[in-house]
Coordinates of C-alpha atoms in Angstrom, one line a residue:
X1 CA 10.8 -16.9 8.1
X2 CA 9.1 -14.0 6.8
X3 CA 8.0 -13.3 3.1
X4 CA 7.0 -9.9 1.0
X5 CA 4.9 -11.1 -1.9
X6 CA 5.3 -8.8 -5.4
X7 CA 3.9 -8.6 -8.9
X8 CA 6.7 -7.4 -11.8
X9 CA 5.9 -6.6 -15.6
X10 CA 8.2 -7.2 -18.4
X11 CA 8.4 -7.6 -22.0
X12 CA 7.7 -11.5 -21.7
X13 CA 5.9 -13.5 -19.3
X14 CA 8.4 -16.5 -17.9
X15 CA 7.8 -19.5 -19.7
X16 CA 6.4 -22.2 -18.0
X17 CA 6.7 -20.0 -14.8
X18 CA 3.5 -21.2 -12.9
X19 CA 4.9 -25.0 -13.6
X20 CA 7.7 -23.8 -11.7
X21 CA 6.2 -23.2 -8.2
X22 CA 5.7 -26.0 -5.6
X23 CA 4.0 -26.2 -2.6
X24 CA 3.5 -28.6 0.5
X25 CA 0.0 -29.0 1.4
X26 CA -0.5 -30.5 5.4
X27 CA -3.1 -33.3 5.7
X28 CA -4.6 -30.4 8.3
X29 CA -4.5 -27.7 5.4
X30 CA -6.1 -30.2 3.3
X31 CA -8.7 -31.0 5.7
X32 CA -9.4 -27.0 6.1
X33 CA -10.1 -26.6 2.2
X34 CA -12.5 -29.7 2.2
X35 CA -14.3 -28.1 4.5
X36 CA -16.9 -25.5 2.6
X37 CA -15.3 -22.1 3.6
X38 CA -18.9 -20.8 3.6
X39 CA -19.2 -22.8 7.0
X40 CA -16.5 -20.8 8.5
X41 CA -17.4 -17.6 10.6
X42 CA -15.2 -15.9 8.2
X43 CA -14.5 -17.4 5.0
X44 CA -11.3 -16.7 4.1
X45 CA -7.3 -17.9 3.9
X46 CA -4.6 -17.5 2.6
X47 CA -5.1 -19.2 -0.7
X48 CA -8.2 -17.2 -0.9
X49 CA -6.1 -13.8 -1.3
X50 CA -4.0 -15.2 -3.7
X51 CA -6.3 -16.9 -5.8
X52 CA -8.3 -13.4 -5.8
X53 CA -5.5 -11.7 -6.6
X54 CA -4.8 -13.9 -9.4
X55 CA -8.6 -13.5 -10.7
X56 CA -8.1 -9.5 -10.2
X57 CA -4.8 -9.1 -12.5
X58 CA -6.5 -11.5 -15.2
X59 CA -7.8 -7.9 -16.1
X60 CA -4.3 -6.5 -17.0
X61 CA -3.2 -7.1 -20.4
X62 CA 0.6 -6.5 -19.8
X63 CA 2.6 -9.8 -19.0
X64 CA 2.9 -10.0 -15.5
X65 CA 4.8 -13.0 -12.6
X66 CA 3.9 -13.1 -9.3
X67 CA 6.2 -14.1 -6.4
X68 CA 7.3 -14.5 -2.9
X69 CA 10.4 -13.2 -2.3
X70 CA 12.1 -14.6 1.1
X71 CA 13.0 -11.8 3.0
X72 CA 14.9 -14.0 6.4
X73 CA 13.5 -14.6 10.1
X74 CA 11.0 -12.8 11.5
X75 CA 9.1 -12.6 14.9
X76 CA 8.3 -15.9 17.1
X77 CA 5.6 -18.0 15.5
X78 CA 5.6 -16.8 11.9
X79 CA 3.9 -19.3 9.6
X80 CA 5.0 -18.5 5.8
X81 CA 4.5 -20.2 2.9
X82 CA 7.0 -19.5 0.0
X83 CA 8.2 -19.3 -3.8
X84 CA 11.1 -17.9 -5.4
X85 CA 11.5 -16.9 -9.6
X86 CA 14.4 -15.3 -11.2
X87 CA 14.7 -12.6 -14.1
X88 CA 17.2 -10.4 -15.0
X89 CA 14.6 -8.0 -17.5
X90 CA 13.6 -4.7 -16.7
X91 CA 10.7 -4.4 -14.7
X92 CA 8.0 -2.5 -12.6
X93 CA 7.6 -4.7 -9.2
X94 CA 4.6 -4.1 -7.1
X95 CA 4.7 -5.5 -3.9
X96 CA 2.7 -5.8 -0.5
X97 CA 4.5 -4.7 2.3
X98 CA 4.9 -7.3 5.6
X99 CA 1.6 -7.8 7.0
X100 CA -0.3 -6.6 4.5
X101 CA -2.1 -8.2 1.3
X102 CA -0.6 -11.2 0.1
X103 CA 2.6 -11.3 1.8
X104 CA 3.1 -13.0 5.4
X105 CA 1.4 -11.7 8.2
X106 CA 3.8 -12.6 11.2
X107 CA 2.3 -11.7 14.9
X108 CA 3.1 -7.4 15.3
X109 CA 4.8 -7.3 18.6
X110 CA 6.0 -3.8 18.2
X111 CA 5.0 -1.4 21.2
X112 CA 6.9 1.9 20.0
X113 CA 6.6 4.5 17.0
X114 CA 10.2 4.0 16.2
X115 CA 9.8 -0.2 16.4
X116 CA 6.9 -0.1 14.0
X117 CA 8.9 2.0 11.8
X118 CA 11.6 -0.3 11.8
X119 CA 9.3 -3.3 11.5
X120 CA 8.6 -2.0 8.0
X121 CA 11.5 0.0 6.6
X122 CA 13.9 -3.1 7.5
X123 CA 11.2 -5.5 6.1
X124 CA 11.7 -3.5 2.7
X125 CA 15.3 -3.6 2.7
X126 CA 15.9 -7.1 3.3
X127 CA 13.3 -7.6 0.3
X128 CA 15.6 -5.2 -2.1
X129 CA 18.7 -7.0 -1.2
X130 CA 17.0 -10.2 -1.8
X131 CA 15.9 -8.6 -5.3
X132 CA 19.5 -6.9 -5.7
X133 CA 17.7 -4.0 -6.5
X134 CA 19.5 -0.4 -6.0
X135 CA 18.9 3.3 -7.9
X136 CA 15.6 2.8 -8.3
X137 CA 12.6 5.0 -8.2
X138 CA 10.3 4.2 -5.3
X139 CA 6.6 4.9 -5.5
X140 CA 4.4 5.0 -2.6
X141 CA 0.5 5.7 -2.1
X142 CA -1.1 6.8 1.2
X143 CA 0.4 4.7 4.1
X144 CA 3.2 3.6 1.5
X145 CA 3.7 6.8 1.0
X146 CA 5.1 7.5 4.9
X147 CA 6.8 4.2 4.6
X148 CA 8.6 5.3 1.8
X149 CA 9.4 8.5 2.8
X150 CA 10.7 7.0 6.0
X151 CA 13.1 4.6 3.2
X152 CA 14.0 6.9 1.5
X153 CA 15.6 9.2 4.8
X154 CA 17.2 6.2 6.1
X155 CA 18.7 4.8 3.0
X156 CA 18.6 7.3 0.0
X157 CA 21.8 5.9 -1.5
X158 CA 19.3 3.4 -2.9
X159 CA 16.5 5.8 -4.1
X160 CA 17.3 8.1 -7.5
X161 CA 13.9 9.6 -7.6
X162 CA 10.8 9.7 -4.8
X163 CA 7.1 9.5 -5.7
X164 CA 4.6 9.8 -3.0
X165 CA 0.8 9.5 -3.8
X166 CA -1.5 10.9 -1.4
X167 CA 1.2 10.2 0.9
X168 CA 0.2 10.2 4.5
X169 CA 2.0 11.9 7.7
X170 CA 2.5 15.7 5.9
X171 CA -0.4 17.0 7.8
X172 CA 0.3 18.1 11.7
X173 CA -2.8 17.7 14.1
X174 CA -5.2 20.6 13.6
X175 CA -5.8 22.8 16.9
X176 CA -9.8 21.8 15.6
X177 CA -8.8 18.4 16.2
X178 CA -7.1 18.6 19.1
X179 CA -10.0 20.8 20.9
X180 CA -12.6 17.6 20.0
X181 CA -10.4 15.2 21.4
X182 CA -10.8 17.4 24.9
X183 CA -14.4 16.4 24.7
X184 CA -16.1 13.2 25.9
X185 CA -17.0 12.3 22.4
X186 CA -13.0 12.9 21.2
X187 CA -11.5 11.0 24.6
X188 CA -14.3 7.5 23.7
X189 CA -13.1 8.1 19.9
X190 CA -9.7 8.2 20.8
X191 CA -9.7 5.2 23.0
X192 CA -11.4 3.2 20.4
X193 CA -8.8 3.9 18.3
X194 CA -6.1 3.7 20.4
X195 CA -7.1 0.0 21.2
X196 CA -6.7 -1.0 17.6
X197 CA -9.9 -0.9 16.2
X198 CA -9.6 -0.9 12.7
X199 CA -12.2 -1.1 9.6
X200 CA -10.5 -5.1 9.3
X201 CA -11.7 -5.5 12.7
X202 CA -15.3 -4.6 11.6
X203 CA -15.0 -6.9 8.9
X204 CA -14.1 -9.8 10.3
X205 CA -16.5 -9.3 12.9
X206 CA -19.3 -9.7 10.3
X207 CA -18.3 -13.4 9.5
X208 CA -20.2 -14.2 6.7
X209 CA -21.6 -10.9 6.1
X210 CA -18.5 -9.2 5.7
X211 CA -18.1 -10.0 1.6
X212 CA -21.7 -8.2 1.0
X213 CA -20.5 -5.0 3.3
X214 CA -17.1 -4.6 0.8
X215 CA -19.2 -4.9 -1.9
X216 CA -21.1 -2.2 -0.6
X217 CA -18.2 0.1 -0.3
X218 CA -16.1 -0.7 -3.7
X219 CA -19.5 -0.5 -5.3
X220 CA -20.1 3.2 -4.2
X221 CA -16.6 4.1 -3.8
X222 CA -14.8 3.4 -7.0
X223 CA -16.4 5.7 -9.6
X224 CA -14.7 6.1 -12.5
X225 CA -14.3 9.9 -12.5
X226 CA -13.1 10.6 -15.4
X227 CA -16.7 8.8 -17.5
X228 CA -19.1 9.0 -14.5
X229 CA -19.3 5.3 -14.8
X230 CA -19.3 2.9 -12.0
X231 CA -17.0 -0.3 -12.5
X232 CA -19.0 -2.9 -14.5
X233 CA -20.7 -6.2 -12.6
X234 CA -17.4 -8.6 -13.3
X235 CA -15.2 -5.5 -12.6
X236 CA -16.7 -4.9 -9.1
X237 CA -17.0 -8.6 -8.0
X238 CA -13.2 -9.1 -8.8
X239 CA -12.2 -6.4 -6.9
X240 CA -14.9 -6.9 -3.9
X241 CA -13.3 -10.6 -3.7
X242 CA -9.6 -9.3 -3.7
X243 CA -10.2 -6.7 -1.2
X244 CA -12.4 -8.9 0.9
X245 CA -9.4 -11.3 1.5
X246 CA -7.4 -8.9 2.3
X247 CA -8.9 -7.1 5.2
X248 CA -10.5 -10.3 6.7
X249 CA -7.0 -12.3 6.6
X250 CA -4.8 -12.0 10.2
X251 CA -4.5 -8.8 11.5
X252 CA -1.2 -7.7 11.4
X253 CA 0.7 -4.5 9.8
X254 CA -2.6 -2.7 10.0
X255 CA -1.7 -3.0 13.5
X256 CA 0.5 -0.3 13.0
X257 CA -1.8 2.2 12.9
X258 CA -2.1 3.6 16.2
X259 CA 1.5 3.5 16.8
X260 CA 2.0 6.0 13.6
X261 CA -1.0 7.8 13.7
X262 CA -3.1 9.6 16.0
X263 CA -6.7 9.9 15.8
X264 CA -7.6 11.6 12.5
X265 CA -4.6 10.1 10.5
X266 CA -1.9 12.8 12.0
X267 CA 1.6 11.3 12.4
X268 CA 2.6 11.3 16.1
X269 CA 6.3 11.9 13.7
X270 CA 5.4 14.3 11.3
X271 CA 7.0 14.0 8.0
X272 CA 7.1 17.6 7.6
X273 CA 9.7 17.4 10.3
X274 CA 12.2 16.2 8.7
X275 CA 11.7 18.1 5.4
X276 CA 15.2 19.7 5.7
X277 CA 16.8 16.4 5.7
X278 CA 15.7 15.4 2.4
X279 CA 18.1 13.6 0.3
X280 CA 15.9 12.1 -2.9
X281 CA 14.2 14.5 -5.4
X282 CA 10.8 14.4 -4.8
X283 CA 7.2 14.4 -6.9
X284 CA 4.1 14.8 -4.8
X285 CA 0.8 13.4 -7.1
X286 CA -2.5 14.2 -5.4
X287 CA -6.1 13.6 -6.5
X288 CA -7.9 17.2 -6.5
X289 CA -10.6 15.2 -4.5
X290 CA -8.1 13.8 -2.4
X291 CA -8.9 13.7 1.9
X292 CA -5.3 13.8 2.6
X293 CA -4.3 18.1 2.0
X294 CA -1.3 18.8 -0.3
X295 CA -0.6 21.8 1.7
X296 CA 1.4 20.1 3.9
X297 CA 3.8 18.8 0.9
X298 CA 3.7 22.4 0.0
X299 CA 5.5 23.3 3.6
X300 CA 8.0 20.2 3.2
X301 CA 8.9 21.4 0.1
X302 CA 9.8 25.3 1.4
X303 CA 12.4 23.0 3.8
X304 CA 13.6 20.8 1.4
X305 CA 17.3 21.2 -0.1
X306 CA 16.4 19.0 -3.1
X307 CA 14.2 19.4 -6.2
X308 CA 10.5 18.7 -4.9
X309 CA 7.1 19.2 -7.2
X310 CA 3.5 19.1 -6.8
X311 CA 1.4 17.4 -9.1
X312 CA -2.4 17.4 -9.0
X313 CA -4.8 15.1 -11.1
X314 CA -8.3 16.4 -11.8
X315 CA -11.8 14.3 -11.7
X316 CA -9.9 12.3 -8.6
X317 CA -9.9 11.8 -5.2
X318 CA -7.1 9.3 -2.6
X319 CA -7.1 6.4 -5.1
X320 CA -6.1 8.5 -7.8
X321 CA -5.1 5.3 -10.2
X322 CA -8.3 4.0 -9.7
X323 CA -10.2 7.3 -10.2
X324 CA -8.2 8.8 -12.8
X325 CA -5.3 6.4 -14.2
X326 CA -5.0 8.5 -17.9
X327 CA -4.3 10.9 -15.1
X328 CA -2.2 9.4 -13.3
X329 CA -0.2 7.5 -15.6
X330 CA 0.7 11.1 -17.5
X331 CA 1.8 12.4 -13.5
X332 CA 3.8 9.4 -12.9
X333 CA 5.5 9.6 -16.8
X334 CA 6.1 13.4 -16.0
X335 CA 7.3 12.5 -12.5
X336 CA 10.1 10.2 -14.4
X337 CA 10.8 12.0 -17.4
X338 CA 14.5 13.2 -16.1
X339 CA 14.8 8.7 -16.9
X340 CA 12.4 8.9 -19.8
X341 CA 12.8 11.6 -21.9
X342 CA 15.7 12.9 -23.9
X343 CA 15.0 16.7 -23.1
X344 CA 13.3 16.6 -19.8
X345 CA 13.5 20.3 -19.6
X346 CA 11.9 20.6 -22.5
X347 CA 8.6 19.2 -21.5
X348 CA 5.3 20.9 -20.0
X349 CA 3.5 19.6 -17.4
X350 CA 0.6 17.2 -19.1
X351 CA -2.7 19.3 -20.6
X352 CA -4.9 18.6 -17.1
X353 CA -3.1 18.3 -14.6
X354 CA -1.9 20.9 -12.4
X355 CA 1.2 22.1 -10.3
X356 CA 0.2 23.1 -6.7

């Protein structure tokens, strides 16, 4: 049994909801939390990501549940744990996609481009029919970004509007790129990557000194642009701990990665391929900082048959939100103001940002 864990906002947080939600603790499983995690080689769990998580969104002031939606069987010798809550308001849901963040991290067994996409595109439809979502708009960022542009072509009677941040698999491999890997440097690089190793495998392979080398990433990395300012002490520790968690839990979807991608972050199935059989209106949002190039939206959209813009946020880079959010909150409000506004027509792009 499989699970895909999501966050939703509404108007009013579920009474009582956290009395609500049970769970069956093993005499093993206790015996694992007596035991000081800092004795572990890595010290982590599962209850770690969650509880992390939990400390993170105490920063958001909007009402907020958190659940694990059942989404059916999965591979051999998945090992969920599971809660289910019910509300019938309107929402925003969040949610981690199989494998990844919170949600279960079954063994990845998939050996093909076309399995892996399958692994997560069906993952996600199970979890809207569990939800009995439809004719929503779908928002995804980077990696979500291809998986939700790989949705959205397979099932776009269930998608009203598409919004891809940073979205990756619009860029083809470079002839630059493709000369280095002809090289003995390119051929070791590309074997290392080829045999999975990912920046979670670096991390775990720290043990206990993995928590100090995330905090010496988030504490560089996440700038506020727009002031200058870094994130304050409690910000940075809350988000070090949550990302932490994440990347030193199972390795699973990020397994994916070499079946998708070939060294450099180029699809092995280009997006851009498929431009012409695009079926969901379409908003590109892009840091101006941002690694992954907007030029290749700009060629998907010269293919496309459906309306398709280009947004780009200034004073950011890939995580846009993070960098920028005034930013990219007005993108994503413009993005959705045909469902928003009265007189959508009638509107003008946001004072800063900029259409590519």
């Amino acid at each position: 049994m499989n699970t895909i864990r999501s966050r939703w906002l509404s108007r009013k947080m579920a009474e009582e909801f956290g009395k609500s939600a049970t769970a069956t603790t093993s005499s093993a499983e206790t015996t694992r939390r007596f035991w000081p995690s800092l004795l572990r080689w890595i010290p982590s769990s599962t209850d770690h990501i969650i509880n992390a998580e939990k400390r993170l969104l105490s920063l958001v002031k909007t009402p907020y549940v958190q659940e694990k939606v059942d989404i059916g069987t999965g591979p051999p010798d998945s090992r969920v744990r599971w809660f289910r809550s019910v509300s019938n308001e309107p929402r925003v849901v969040a949610i981690d996609q199989l494998g990844w963040g919170g949600s279960s991290r079954p063994d990845f067994t998939c050996r093909s481009t076309e399995e892996t996409e399958a692994w997560f595109i069906d993952s996600f439809e199970e979890w809207r029919k569990a939800k009995n979502l439809s004719n929503f708009v779908l928002l995804g960022h980077s990696f979500g970004g291809y998986v939700a542009s790989k949705y959205a072509l397979k099932h776009p009677e269930h998608v009203k509007h598409l919004i891809l941040v940073g979205p990756a698999g619009f860029s083809q491999e470079t002839e630059r790129i493709t000369k280095f890997l002809s090289t003995w440097k390119g051929s070791l690089l590309n074997q290392i990557w080829e045999s999975n190793f990912t920046p979670q495998t670096i991390i775990r392979g720290l043990g206990p000194w993995g928590p100090d080398m995330v905090r010496r990433y988030t504490s560089a990395r996440f700038v506020t642009h727009t002031t200058g300012e870094t994130l304050n002490e409690s910000e940075a520790s809350l988000l070090t701990d949550y990302v932490y968690h994440t990347l030193a839990a199972k390795a699973s979807g990020e397994l994916c990665l070499k079946h998708i991608f070939s060294f450099g972050a180029f699809a092995k199935l280009p997006l851009l391929h498929r431009a012409s059989e695009w079926k969901v209106p379409t908003t590109f949002i892009y840091g101006v900082q941002d690694w992954m190039n907007y030029e290749g939206a700009q060629e998907a959209r010269d293919q496309m048959k459906v309306p398709c813009e280009i947004i780009r946020v200034p004073q950011a880079g890939h995580f846009v939100f993070i960098d920028n959010p005034s930013g990219f909150h007005s993108a994503v409000f413009y993005a959705c103001r045909r469902f928003l506004s009265p007189d959508p027509d009638g509107e003008s792009l946001p004072e800063g940002l900029t259409s590519a």
